[in-house]
PDB file of C-alpha atoms in Angstrom:
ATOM      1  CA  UNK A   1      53.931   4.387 -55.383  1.00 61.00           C
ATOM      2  CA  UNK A   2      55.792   7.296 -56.492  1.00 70.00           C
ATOM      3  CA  UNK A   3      53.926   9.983 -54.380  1.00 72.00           C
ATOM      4  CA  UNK A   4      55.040   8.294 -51.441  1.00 79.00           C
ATOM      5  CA  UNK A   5      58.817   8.606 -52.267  1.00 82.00           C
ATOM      6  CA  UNK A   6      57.971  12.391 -53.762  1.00 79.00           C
ATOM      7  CA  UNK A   7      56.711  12.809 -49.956  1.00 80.00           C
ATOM      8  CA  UNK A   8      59.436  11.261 -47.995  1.00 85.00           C
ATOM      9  CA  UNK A   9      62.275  12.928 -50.318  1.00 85.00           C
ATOM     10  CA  UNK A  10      60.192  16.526 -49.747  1.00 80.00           C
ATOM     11  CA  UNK A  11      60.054  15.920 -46.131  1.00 82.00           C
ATOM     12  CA  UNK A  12      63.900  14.956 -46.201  1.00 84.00           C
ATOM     13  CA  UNK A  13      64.644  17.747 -48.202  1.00 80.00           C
ATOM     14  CA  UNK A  14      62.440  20.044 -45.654  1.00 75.00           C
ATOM     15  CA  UNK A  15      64.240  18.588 -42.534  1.00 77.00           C
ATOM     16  CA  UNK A  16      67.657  19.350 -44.495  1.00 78.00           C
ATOM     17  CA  UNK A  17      67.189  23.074 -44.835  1.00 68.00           C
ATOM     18  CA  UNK A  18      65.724  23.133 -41.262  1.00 67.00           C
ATOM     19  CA  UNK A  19      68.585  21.622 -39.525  1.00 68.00           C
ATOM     20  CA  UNK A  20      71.689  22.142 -41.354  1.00 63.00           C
ATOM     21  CA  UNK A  21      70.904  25.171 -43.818  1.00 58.00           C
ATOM     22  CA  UNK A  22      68.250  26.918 -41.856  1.00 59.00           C
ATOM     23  CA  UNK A  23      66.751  28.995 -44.898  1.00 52.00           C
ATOM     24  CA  UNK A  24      62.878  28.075 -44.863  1.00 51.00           C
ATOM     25  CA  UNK A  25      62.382  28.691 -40.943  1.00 53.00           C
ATOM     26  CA  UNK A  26      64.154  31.378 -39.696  1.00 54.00           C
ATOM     27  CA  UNK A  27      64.559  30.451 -35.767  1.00 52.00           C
ATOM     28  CA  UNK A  28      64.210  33.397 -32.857  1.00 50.00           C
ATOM     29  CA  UNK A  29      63.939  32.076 -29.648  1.00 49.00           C
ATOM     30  CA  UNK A  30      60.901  29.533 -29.882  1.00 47.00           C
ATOM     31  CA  UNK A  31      59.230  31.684 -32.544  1.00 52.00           C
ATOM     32  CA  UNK A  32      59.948  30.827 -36.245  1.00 53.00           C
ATOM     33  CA  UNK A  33      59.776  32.914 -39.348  1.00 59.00           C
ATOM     34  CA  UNK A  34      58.687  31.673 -43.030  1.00 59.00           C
ATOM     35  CA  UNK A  35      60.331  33.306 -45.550  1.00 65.00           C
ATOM     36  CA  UNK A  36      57.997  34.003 -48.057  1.00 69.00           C
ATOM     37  CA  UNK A  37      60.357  34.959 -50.558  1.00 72.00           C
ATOM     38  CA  UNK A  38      62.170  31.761 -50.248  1.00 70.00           C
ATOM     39  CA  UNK A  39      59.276  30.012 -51.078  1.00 68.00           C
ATOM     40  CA  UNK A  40      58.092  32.181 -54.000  1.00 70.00           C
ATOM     41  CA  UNK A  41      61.786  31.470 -55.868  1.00 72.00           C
ATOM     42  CA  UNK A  42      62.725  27.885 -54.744  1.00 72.00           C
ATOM     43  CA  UNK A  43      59.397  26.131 -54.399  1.00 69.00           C
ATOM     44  CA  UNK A  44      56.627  27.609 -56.083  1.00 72.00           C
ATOM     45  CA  UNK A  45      58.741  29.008 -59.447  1.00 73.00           C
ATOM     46  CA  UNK A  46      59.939  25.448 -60.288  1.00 77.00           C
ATOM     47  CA  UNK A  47      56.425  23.916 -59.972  1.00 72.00           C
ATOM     48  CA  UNK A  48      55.277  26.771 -62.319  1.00 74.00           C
ATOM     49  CA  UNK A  49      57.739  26.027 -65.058  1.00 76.00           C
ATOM     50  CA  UNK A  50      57.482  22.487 -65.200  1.00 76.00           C
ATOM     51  CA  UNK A  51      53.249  22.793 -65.516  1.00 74.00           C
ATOM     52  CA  UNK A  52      54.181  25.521 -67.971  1.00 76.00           C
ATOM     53  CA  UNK A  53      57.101  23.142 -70.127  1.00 78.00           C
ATOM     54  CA  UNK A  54      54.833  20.093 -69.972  1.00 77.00           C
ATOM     55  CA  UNK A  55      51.165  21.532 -70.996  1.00 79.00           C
ATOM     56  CA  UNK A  56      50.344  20.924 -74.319  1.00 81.00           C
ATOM     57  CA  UNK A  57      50.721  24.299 -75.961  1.00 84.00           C
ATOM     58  CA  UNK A  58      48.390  23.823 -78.938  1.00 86.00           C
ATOM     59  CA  UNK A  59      45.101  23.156 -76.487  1.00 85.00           C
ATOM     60  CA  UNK A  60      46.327  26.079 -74.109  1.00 86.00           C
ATOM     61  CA  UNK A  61      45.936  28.492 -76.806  1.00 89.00           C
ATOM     62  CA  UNK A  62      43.031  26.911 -78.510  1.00 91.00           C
ATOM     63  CA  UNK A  63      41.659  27.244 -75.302  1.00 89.00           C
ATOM     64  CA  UNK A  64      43.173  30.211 -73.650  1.00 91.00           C
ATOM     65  CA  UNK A  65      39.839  32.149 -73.255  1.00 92.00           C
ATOM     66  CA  UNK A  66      37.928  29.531 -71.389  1.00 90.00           C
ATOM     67  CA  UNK A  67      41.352  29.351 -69.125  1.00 89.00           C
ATOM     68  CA  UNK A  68      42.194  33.113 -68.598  1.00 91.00           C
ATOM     69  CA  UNK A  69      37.625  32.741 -67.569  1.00 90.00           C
ATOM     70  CA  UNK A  70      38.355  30.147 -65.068  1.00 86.00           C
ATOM     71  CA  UNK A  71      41.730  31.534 -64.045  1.00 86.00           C
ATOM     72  CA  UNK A  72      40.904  35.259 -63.395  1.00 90.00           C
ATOM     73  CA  UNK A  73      37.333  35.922 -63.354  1.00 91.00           C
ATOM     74  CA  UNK A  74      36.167  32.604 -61.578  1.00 88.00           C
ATOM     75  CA  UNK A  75      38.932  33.092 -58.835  1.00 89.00           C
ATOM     76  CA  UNK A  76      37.760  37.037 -58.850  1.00 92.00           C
ATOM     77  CA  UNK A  77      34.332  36.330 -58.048  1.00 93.00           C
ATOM     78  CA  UNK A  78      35.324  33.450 -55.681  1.00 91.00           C
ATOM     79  CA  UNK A  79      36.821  36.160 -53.855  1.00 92.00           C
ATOM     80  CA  UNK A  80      33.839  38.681 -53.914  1.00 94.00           C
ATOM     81  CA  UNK A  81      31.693  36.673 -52.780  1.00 94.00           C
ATOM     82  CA  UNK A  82      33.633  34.976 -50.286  1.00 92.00           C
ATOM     83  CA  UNK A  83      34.491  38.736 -48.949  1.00 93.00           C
ATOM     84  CA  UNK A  84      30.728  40.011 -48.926  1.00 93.00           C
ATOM     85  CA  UNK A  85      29.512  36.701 -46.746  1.00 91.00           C
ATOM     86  CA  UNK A  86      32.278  37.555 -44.456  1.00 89.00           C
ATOM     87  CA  UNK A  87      31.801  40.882 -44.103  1.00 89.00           C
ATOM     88  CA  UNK A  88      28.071  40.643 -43.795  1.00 89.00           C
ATOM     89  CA  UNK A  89      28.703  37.745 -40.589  1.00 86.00           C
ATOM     90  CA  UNK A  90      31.371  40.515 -39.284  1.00 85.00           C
ATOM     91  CA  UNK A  91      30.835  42.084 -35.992  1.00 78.00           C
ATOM     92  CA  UNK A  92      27.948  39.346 -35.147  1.00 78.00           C
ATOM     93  CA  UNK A  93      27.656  37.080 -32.588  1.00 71.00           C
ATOM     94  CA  UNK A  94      29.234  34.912 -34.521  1.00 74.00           C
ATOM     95  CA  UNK A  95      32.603  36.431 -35.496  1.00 75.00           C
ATOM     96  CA  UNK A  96      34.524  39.634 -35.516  1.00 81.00           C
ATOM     97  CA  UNK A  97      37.943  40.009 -37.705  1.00 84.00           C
ATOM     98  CA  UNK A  98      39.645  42.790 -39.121  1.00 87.00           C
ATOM     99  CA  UNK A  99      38.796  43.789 -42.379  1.00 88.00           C
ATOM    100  CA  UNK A 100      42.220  43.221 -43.892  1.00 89.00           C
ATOM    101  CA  UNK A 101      42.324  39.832 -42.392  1.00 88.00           C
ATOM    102  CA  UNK A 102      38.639  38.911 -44.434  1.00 89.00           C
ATOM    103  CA  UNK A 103      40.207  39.684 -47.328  1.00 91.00           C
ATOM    104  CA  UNK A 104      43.701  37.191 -47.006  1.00 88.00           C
ATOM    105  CA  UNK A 105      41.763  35.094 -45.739  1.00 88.00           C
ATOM    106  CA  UNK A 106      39.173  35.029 -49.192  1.00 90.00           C
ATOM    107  CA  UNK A 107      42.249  34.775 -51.080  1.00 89.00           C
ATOM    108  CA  UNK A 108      43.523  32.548 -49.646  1.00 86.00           C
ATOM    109  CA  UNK A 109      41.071  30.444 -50.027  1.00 85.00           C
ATOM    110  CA  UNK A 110      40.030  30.991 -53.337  1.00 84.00           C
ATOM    111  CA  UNK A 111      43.272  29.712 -54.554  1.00 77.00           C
ATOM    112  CA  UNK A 112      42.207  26.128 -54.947  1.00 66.00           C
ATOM    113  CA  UNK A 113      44.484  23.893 -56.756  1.00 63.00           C
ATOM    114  CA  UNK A 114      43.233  21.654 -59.096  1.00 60.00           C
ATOM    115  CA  UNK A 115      46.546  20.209 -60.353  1.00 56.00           C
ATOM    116  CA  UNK A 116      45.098  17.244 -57.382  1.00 61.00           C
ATOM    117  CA  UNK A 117      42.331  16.655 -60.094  1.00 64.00           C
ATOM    118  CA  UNK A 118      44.891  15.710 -62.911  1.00 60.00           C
ATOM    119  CA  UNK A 119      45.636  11.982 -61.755  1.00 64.00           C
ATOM    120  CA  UNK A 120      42.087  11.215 -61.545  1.00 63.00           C
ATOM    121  CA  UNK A 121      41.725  13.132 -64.834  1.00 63.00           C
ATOM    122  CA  UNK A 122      43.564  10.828 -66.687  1.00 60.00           C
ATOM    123  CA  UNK A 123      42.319   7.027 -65.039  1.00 61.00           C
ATOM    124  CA  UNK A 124      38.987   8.477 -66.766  1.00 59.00           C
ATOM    125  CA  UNK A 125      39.987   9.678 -70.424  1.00 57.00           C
ATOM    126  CA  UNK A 126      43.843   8.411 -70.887  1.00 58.00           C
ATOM    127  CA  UNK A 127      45.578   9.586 -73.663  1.00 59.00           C
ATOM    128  CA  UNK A 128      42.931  10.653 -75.653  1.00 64.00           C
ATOM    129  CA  UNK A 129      42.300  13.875 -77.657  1.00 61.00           C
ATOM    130  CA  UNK A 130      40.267  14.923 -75.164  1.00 64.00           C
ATOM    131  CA  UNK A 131      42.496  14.392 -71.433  1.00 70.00           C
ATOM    132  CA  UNK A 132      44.865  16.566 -73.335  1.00 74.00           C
ATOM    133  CA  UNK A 133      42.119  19.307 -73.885  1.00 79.00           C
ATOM    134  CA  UNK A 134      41.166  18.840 -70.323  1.00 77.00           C
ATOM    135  CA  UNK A 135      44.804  18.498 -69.524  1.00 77.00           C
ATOM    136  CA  UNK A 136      45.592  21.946 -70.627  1.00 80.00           C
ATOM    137  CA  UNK A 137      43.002  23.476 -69.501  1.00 82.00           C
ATOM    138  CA  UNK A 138      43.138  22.611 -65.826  1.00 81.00           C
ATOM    139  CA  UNK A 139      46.408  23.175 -65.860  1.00 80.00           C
ATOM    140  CA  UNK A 140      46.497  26.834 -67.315  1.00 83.00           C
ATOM    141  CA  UNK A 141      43.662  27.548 -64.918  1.00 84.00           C
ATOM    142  CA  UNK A 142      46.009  26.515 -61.911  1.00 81.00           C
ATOM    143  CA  UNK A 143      48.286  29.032 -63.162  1.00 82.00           C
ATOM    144  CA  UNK A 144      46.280  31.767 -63.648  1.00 85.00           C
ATOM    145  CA  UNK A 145      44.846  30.733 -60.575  1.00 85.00           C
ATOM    146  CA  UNK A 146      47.534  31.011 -58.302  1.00 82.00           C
ATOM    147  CA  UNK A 147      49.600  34.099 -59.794  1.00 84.00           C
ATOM    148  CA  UNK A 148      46.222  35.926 -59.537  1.00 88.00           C
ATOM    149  CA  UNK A 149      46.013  34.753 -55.721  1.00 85.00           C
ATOM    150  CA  UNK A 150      49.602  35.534 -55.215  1.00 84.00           C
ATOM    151  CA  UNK A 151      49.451  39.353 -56.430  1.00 87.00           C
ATOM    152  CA  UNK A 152      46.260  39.983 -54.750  1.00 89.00           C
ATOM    153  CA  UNK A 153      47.598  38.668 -51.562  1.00 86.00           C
ATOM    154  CA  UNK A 154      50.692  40.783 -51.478  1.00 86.00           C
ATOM    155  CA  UNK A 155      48.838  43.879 -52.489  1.00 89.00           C
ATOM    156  CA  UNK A 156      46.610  43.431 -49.483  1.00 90.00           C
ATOM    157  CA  UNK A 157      49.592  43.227 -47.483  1.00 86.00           C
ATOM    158  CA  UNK A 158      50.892  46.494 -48.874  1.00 87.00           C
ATOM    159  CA  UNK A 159      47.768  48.333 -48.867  1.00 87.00           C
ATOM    160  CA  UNK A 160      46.997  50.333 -45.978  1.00 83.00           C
ATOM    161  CA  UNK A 161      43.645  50.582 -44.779  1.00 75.00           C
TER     162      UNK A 161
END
């Protein structure tokens, strides 16, 4: 199956910068270093583009309301309410984390990807009128979704509190 060589040839590729190139993991001593930045350019930007060159551009903007709702306000609220259940449970018996950390950790997790969902997407509606709708929508959402997780994330970082 082609995932399985897109794995091995990612894990090759992963091993390759590790050992010989040393860019993604950055070693000192027996601590390591990820280099965010790295990531950002090489890994993330090219997955970005080719979702962006391959969506079909007449449902994305047919649809781009519904998308920019699932993209920014669904992964907003995700957040919000993520954030107030944590920070009600904080200083309890049960848990006790830094503010800051509540918040990363709510965007973190409200970055859900649901590019996963595209295979299955199509073994139900292939090729139709309709998989492309769905398609584009998912896909813009994933998008939205993640540039909205990634700016929120590194403003946290930056913000004092």
């Amino acid at each position: 199956h082609e995932s399985t060589i897109a794995i091995f040839l990612g894990f090759m590729m992963a091993l390759f910068l590790k050992v010989v190139l040393d860019v993604l993991i950055i070693g000192i001593g027996k601590k390591h270093i990820f280099v965010e930045r790295f990531f950002l350019l090489f890994v993330a930007a090219p997955i970005v583009f080719a979702v962006g060159y391959t969506i079909k551009k007449t449902q994305f903007f047919q649809n781009f309301l519904t998308i920019a709702f699932f993209g920014i306000i669904s992964t907003l609220l995700s957040i919000v309410l993520q954030a107030l259940i944590l920070f009600g449970l904080n200083n309890t018996v049960i848990m006790e984390i830094d503010p800051r950390d509540i918040l990363l950790i709510t965007i973190v997790t409200s970055s859900s990807d649901p590019m996963t969902a595209l295979p299955l997407l199509n073994v139900v509606s292939h090729n139709s009128a309709h998989s492309h709708k769905l398609d584009a929508m998912v896909s813009g959402e994933s998008m939205l979704n993640c540039a909205i997780s990634i700016i929120l994330f590194q403003t946290v970082l930056k913000t004092e509190f």
